[in-house]
mmCIF file of N, CA and C and ligand atoms in Angstrom:
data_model
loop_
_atom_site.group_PDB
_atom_site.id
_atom_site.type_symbol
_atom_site.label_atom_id
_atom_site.label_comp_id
_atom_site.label_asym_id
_atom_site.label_seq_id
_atom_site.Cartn_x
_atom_site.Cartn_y
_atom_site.Cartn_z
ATOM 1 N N UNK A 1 0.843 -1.187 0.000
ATOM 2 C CA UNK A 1 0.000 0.000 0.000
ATOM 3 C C UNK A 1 0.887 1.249 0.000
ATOM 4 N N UNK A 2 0.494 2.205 -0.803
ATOM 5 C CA UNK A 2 1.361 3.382 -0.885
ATOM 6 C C UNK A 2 1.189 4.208 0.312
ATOM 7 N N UNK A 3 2.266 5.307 0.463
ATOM 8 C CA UNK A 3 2.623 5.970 1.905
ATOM 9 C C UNK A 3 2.936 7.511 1.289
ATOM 10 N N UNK A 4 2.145 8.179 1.938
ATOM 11 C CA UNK A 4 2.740 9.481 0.876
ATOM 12 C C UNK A 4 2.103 10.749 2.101
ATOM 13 N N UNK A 5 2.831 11.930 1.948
ATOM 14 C CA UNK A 5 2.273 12.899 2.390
ATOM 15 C C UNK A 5 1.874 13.851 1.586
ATOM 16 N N UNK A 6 0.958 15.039 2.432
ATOM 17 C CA UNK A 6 0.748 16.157 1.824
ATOM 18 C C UNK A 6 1.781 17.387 1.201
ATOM 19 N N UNK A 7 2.173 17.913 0.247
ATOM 20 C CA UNK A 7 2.701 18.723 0.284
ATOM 21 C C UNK A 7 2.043 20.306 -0.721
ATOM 22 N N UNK A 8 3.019 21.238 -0.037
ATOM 23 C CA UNK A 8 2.151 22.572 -0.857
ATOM 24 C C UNK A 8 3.229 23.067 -1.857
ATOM 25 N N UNK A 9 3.448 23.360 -3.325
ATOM 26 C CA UNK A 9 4.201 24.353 -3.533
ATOM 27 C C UNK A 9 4.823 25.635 -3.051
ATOM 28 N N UNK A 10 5.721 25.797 -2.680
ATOM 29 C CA UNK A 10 6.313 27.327 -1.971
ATOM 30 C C UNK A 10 6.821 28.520 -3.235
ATOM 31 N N UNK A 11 8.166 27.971 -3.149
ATOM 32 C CA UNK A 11 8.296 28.800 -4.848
ATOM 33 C C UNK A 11 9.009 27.782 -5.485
ATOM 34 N N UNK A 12 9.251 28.366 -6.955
ATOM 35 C CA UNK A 12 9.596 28.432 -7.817
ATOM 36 C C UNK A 12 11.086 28.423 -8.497
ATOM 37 N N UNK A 13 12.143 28.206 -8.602
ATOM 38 C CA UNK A 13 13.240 28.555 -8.919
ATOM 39 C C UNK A 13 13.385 27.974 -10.509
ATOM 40 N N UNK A 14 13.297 29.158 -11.456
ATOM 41 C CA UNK A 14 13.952 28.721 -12.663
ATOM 42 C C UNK A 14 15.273 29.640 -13.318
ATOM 43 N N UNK A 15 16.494 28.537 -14.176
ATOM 44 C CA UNK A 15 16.905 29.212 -14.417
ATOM 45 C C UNK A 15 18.235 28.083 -15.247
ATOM 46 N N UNK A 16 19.142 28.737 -15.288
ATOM 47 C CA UNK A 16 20.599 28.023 -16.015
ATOM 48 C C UNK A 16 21.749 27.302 -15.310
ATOM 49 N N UNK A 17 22.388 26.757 -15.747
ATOM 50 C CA UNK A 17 23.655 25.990 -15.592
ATOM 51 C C UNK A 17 24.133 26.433 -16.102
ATOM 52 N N UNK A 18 25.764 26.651 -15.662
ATOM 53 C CA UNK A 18 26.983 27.307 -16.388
ATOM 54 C C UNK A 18 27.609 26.298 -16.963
ATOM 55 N N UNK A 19 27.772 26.362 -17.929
ATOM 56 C CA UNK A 19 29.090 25.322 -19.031
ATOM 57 C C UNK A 19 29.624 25.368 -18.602
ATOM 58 N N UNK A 20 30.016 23.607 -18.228
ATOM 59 C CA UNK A 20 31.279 23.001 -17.891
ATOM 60 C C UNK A 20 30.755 22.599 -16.965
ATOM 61 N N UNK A 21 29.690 23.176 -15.857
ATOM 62 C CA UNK A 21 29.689 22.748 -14.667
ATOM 63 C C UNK A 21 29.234 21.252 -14.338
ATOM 64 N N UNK A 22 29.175 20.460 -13.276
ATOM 65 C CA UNK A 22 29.201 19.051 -13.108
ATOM 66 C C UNK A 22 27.517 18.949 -12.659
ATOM 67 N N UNK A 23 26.706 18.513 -13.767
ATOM 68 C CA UNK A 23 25.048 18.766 -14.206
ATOM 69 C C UNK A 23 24.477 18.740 -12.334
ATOM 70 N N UNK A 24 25.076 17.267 -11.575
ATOM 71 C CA UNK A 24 24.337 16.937 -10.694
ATOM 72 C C UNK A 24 24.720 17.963 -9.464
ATOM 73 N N UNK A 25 25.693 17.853 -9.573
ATOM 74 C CA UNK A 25 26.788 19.112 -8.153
ATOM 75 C C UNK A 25 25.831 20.022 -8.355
ATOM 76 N N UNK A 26 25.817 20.865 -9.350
ATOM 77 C CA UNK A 26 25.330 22.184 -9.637
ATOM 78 C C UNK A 26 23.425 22.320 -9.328
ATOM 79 N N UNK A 27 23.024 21.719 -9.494
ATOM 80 C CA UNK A 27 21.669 21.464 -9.248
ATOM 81 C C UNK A 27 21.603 21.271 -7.290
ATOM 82 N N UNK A 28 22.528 20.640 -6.938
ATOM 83 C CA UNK A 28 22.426 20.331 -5.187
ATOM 84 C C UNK A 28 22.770 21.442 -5.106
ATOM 85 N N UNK A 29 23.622 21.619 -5.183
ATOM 86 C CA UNK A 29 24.213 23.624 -4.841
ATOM 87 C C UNK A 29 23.288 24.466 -4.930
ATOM 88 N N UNK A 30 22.573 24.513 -6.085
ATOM 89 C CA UNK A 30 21.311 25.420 -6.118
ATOM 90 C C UNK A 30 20.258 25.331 -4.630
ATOM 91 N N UNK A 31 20.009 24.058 -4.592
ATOM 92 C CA UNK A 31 19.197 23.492 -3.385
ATOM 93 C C UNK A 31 20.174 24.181 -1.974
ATOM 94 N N UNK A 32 21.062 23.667 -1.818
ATOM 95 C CA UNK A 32 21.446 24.232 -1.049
ATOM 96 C C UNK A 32 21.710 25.716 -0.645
ATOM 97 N N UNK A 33 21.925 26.554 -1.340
ATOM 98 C CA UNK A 33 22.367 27.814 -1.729
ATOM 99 C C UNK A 33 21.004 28.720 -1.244
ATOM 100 N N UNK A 34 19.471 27.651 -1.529
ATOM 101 C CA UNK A 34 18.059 28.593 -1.555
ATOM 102 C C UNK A 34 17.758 27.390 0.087
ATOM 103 N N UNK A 35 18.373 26.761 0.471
ATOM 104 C CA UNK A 35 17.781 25.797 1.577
ATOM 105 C C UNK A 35 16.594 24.998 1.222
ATOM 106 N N UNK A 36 16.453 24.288 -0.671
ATOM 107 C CA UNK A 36 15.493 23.559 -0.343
ATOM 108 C C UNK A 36 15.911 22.555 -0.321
ATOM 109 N N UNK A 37 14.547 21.813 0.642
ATOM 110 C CA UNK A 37 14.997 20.690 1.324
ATOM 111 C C UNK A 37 13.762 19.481 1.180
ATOM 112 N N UNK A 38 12.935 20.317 0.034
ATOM 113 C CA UNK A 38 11.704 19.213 -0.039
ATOM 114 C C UNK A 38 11.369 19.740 -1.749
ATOM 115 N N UNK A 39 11.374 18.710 -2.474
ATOM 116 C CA UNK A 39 11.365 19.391 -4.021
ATOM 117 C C UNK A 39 11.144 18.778 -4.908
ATOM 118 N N UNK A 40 10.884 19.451 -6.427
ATOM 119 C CA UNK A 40 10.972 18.621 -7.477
ATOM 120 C C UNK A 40 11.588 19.330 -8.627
ATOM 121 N N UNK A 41 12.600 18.628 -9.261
ATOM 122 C CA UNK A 41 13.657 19.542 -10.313
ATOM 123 C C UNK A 41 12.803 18.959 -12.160
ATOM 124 N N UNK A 42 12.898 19.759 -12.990
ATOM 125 C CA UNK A 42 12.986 19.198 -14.145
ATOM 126 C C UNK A 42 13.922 19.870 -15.037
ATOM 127 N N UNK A 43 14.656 19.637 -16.150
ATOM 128 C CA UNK A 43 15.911 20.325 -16.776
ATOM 129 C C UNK A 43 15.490 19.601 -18.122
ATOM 130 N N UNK A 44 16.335 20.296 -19.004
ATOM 131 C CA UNK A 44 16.603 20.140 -20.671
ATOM 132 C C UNK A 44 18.096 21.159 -20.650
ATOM 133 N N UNK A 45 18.665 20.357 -22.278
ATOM 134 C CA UNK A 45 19.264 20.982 -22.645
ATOM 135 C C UNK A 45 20.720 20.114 -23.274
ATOM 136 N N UNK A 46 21.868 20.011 -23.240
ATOM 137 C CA UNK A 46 22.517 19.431 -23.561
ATOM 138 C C UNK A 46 23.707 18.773 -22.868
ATOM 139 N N UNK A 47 24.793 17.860 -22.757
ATOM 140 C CA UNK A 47 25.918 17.679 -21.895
ATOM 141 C C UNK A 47 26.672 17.255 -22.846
ATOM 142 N N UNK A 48 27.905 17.696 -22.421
ATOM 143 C CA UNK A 48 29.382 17.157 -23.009
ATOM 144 C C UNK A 48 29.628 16.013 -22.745
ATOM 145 N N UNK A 49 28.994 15.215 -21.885
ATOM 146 C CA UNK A 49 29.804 13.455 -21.525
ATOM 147 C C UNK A 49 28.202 13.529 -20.262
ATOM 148 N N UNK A 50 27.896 12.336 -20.640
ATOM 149 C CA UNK A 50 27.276 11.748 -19.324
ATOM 150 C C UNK A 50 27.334 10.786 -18.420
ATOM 151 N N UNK A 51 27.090 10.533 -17.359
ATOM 152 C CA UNK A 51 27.708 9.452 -16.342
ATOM 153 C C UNK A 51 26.665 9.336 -15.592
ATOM 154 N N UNK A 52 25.952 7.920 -16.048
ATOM 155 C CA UNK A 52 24.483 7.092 -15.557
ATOM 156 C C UNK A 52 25.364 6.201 -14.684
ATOM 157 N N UNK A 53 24.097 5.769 -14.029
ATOM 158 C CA UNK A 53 24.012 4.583 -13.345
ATOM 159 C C UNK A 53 22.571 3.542 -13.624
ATOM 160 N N UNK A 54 22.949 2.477 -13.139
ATOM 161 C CA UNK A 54 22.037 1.448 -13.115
ATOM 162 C C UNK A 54 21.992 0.458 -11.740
ATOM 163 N N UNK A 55 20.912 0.523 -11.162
ATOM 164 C CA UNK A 55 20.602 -0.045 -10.242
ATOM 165 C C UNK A 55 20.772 -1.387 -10.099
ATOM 166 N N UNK A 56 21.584 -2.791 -9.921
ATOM 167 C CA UNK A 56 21.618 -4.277 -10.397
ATOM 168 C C UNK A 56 20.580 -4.681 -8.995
ATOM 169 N N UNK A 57 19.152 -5.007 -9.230
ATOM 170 C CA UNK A 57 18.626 -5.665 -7.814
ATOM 171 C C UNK A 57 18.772 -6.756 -7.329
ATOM 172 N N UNK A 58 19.479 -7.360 -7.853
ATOM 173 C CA UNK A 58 20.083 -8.895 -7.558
ATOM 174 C C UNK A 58 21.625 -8.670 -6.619
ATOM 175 N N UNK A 59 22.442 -7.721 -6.810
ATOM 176 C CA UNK A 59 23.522 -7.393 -6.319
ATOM 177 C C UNK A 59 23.389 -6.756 -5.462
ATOM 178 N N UNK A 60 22.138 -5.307 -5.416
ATOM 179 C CA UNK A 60 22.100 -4.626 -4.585
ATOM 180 C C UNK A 60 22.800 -3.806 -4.972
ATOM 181 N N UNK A 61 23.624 -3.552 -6.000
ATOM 182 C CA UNK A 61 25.113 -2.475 -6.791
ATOM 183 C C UNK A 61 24.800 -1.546 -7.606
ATOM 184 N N UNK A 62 25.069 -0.526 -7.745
ATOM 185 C CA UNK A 62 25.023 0.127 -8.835
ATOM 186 C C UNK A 62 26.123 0.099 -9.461
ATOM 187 N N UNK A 63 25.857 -0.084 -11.186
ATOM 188 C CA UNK A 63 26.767 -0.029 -11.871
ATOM 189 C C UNK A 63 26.656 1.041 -12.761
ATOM 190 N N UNK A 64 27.953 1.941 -12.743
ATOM 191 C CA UNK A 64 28.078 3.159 -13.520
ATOM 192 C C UNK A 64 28.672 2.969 -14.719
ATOM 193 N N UNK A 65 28.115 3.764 -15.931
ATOM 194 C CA UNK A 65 28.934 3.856 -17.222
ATOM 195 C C UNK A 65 28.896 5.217 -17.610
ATOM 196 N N UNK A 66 29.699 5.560 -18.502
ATOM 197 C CA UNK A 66 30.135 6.963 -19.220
ATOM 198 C C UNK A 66 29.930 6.628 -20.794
ATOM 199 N N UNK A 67 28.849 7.686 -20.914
ATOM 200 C CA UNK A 67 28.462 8.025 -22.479
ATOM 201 C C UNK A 67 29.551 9.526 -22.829
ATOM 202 N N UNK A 68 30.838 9.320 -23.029
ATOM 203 C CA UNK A 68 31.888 9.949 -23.534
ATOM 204 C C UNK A 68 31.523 10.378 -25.094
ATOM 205 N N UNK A 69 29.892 11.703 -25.128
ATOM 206 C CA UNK A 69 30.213 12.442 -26.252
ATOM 207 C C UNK A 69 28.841 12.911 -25.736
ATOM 208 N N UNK A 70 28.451 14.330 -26.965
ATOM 209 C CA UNK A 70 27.970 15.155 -26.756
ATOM 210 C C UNK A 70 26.409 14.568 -26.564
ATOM 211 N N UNK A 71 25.769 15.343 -25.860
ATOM 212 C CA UNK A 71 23.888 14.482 -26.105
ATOM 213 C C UNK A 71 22.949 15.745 -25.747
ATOM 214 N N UNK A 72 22.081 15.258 -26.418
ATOM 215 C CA UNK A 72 20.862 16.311 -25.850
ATOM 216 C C UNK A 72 20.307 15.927 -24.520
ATOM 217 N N UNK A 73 19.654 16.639 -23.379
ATOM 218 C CA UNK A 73 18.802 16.166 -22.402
ATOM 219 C C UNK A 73 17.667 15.853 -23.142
ATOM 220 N N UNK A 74 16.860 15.284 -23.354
ATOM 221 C CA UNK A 74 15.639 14.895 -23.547
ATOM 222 C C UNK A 74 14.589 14.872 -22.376
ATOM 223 N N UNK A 75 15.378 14.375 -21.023
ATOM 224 C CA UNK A 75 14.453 14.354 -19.750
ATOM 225 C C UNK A 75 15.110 14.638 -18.800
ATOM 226 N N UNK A 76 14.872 15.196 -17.718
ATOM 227 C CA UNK A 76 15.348 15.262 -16.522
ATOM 228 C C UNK A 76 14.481 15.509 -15.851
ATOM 229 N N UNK A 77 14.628 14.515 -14.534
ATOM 230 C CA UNK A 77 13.292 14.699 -13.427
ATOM 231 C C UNK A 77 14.086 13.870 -12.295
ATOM 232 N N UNK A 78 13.758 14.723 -11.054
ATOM 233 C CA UNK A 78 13.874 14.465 -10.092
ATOM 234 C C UNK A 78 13.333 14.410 -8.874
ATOM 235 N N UNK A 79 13.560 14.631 -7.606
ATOM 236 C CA UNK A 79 13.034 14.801 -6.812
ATOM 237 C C UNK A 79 13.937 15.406 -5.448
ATOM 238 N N UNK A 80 13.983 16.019 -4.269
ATOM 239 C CA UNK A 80 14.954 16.709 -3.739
ATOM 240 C C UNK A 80 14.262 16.460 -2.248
ATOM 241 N N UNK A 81 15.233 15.741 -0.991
ATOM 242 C CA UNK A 81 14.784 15.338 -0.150
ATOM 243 C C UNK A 81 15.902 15.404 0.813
ATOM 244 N N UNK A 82 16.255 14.905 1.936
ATOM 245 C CA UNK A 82 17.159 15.203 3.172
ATOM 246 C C UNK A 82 17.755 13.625 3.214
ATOM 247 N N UNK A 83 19.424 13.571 2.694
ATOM 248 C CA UNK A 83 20.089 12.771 3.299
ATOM 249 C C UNK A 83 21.392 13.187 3.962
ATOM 250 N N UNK A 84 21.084 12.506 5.199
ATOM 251 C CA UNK A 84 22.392 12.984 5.883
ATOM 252 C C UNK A 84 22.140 14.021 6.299
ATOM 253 N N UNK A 85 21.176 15.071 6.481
ATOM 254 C CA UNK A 85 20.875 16.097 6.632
ATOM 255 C C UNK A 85 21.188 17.012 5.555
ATOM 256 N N UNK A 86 21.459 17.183 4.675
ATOM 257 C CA UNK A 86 22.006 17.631 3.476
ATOM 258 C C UNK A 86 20.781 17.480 2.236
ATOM 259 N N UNK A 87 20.950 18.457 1.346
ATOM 260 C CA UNK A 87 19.832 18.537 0.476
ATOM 261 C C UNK A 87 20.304 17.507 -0.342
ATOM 262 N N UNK A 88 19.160 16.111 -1.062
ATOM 263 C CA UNK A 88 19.923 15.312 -1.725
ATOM 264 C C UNK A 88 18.982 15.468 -2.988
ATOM 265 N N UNK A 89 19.618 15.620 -4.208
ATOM 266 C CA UNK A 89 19.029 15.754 -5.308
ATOM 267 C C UNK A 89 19.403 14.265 -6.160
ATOM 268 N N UNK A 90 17.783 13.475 -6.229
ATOM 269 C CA UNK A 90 18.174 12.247 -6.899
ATOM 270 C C UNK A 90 16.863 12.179 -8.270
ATOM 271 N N UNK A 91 17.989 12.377 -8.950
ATOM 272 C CA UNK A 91 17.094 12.720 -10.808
ATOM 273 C C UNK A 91 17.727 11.523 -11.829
ATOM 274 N N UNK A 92 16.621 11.314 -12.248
ATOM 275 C CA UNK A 92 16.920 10.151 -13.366
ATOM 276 C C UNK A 92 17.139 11.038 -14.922
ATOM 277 N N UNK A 93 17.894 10.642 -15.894
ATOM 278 C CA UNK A 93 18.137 11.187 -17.029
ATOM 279 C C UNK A 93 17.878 11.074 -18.480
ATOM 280 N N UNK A 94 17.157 11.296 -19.187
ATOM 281 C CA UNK A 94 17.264 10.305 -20.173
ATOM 282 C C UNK A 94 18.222 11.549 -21.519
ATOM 283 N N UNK A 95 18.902 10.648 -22.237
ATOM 284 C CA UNK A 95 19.721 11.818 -23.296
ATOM 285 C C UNK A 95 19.647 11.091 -24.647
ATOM 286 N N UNK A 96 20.382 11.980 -25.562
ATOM 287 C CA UNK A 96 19.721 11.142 -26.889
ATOM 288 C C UNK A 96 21.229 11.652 -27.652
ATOM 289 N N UNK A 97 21.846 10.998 -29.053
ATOM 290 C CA UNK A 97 22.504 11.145 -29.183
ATOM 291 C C UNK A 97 22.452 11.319 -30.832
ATOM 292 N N UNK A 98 23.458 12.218 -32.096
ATOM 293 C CA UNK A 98 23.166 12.418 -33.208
ATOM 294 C C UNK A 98 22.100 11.718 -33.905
ATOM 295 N N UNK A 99 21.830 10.388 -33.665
ATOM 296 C CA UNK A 99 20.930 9.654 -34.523
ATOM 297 C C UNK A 99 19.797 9.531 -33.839
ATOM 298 N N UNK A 100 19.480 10.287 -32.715
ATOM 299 C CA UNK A 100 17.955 10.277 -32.073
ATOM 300 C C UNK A 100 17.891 9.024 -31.075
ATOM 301 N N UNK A 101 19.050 8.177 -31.295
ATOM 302 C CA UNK A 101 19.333 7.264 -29.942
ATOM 303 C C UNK A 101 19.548 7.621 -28.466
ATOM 304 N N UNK A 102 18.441 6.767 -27.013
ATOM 305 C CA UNK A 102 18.649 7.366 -26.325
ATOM 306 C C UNK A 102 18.884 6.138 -25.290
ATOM 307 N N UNK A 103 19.802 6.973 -24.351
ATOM 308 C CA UNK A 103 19.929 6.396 -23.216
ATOM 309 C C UNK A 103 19.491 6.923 -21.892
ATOM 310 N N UNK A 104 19.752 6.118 -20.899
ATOM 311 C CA UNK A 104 19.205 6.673 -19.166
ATOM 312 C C UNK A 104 19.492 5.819 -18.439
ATOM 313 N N UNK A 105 19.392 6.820 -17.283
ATOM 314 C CA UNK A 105 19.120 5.755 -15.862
ATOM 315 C C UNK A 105 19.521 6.871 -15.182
ATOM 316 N N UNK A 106 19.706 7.042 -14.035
ATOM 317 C CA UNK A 106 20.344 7.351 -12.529
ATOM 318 C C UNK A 106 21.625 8.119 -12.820
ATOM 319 N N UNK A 107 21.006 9.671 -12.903
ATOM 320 C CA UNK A 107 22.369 10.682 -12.840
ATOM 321 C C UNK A 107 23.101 10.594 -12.037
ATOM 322 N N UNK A 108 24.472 10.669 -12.070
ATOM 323 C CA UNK A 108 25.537 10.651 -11.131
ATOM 324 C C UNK A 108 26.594 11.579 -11.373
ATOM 325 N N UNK A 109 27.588 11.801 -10.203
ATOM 326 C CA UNK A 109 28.238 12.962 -10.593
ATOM 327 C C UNK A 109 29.084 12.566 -11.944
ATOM 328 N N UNK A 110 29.385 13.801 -12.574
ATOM 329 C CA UNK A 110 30.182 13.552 -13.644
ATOM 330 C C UNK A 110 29.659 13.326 -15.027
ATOM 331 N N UNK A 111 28.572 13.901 -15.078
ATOM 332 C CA UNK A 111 27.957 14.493 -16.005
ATOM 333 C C UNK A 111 28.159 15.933 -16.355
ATOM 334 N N UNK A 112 28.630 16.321 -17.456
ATOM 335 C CA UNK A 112 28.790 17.907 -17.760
ATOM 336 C C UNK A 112 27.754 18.465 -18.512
ATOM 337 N N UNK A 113 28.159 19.550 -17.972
ATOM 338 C CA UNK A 113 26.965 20.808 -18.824
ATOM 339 C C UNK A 113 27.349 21.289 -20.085
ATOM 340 N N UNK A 114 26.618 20.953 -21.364
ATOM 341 C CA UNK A 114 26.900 22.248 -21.924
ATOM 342 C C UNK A 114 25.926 23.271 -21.985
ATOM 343 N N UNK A 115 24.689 22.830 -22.065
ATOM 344 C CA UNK A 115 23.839 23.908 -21.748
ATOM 345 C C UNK A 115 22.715 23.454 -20.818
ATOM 346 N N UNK A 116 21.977 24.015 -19.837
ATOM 347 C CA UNK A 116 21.295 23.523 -19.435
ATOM 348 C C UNK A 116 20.063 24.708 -18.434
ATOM 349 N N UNK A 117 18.729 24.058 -18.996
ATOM 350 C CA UNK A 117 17.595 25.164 -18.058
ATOM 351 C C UNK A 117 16.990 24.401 -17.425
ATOM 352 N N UNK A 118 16.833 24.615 -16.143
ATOM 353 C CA UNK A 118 16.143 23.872 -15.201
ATOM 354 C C UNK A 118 14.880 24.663 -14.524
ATOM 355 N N UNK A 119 14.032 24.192 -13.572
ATOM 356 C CA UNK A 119 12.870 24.428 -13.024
ATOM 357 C C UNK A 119 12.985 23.486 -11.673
ATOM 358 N N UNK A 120 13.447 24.575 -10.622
ATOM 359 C CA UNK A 120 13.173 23.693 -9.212
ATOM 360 C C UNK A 120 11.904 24.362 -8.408
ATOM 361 N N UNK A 121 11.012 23.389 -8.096
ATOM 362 C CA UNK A 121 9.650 23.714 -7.378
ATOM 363 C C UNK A 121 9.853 23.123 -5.745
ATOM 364 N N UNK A 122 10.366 24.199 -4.914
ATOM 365 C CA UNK A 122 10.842 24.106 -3.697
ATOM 366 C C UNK A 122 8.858 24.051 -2.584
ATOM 367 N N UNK A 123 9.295 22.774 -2.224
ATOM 368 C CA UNK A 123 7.685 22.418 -1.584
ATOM 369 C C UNK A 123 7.616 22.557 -0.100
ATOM 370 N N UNK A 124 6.801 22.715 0.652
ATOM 371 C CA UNK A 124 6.234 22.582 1.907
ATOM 372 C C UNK A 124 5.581 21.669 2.455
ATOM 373 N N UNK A 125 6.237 21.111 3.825
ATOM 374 C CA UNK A 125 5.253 19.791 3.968
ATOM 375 C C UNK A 125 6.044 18.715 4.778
ATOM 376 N N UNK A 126 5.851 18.059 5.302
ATOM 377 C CA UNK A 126 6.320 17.496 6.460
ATOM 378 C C UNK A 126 7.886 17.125 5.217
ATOM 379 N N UNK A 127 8.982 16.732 6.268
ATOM 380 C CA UNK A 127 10.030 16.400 5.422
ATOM 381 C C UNK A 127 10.115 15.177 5.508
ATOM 382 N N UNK A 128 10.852 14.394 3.971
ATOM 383 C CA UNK A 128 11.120 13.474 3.536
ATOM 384 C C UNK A 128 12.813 13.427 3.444
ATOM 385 N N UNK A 129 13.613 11.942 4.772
ATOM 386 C CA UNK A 129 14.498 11.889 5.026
ATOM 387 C C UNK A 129 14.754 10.287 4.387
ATOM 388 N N UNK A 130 16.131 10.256 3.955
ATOM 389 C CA UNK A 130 16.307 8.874 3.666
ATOM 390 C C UNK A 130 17.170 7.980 3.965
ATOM 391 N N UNK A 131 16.971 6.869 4.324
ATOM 392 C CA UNK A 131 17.361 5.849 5.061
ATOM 393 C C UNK A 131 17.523 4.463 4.485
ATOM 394 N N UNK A 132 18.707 3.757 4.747
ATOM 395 C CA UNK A 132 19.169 2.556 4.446
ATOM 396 C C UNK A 132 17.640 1.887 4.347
ATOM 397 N N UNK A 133 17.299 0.991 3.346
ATOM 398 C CA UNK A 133 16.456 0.353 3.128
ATOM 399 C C UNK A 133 16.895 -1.034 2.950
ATOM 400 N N UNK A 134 16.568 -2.076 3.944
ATOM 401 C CA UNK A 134 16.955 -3.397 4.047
ATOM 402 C C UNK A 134 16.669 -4.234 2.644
ATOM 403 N N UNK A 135 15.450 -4.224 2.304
ATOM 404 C CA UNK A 135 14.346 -4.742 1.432
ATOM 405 C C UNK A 135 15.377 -4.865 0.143
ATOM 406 N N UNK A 136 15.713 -3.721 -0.262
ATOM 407 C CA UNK A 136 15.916 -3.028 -2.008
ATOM 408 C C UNK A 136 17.470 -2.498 -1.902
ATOM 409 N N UNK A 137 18.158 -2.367 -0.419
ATOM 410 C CA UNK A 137 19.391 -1.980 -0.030
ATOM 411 C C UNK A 137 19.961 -0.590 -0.661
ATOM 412 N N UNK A 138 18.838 0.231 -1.266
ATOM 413 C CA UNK A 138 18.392 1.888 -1.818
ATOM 414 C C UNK A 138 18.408 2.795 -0.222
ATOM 415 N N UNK A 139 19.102 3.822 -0.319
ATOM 416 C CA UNK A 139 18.649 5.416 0.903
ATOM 417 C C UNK A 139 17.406 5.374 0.227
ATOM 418 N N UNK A 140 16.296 4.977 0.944
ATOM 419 C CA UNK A 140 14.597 5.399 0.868
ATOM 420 C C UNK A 140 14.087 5.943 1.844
ATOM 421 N N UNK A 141 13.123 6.552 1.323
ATOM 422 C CA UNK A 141 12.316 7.665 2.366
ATOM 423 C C UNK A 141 11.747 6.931 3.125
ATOM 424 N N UNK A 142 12.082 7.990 4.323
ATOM 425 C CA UNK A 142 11.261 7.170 5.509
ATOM 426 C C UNK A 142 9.512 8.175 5.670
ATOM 427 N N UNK A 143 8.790 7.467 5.755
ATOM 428 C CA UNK A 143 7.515 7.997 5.534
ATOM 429 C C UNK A 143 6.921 7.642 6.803
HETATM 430 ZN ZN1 LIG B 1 17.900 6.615 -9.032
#
């Protein structure tokens, strides 16, 4: 059965990424920089190299790879919550590459910017903290 709380929109934050900068760093920084700590991000635009992950649920591992060339964002969506006490921004990616081929999974650092506009919707509402999860061995919200 699902577990969810109420939340309200507060504001708004839209705006850019500076070229070069490291897509995921730069997005927590933002969060941090305005103190949000309960959220939802969406972005477009392009990166110089990207660096996914993939969740293995049999291992419990994530395994990272590097798409070493230029791509469009096609998707970015996330969500922005408290680990460690720290604003944690965890956004999935999807990018596409000269021939309209696309890939995704689980942004990680080390993804670059070349261009990028984002939309963070900083929310109100009891907070969402995350915690070792036995089950799925994922930081999941504790609800
Ligand atoms: Zn993920």
């Amino acid at each position: 059965m699902a577990v969810y709380n109420q939340a309200e929109s507060e504001h708004i934050f839209i705006g850019k990424l500076e070229h070069g900068a490291d897509l995921l760093e730069e997005l927590t920084g933002v969060c941090e920089e305005k103190n949000i700590r309960l959220g939802y991000v969406v972005a477009l635009g392009a990166v110089r190299k990207a660096r996914l992950g993939y969740y293995n649920q049999e291992t419990k591992e994530y395994k990272f790879f590097e798409l070493n060339k230029n791509l469009e964002i096609t998707s970015l969506s996330g969500n922005i919550s408290l680990r460690d006490g720290q604003p944690m921004v965890h956004a999935h990616i999807t990018v596409s590459d000269s021939n309209g081929r696309t890939f995704g999974g689980h942004l990680a650092p080390g993804t670059i910017v070349f261009a990028c506009e984002f939309i963070i919707t900083a929310l109100s509402g009891p907070q969402l903290t995350r915690d070792h999860d036995d089950q799925t061995g994922l930081p999941l919200w504790k609800i």
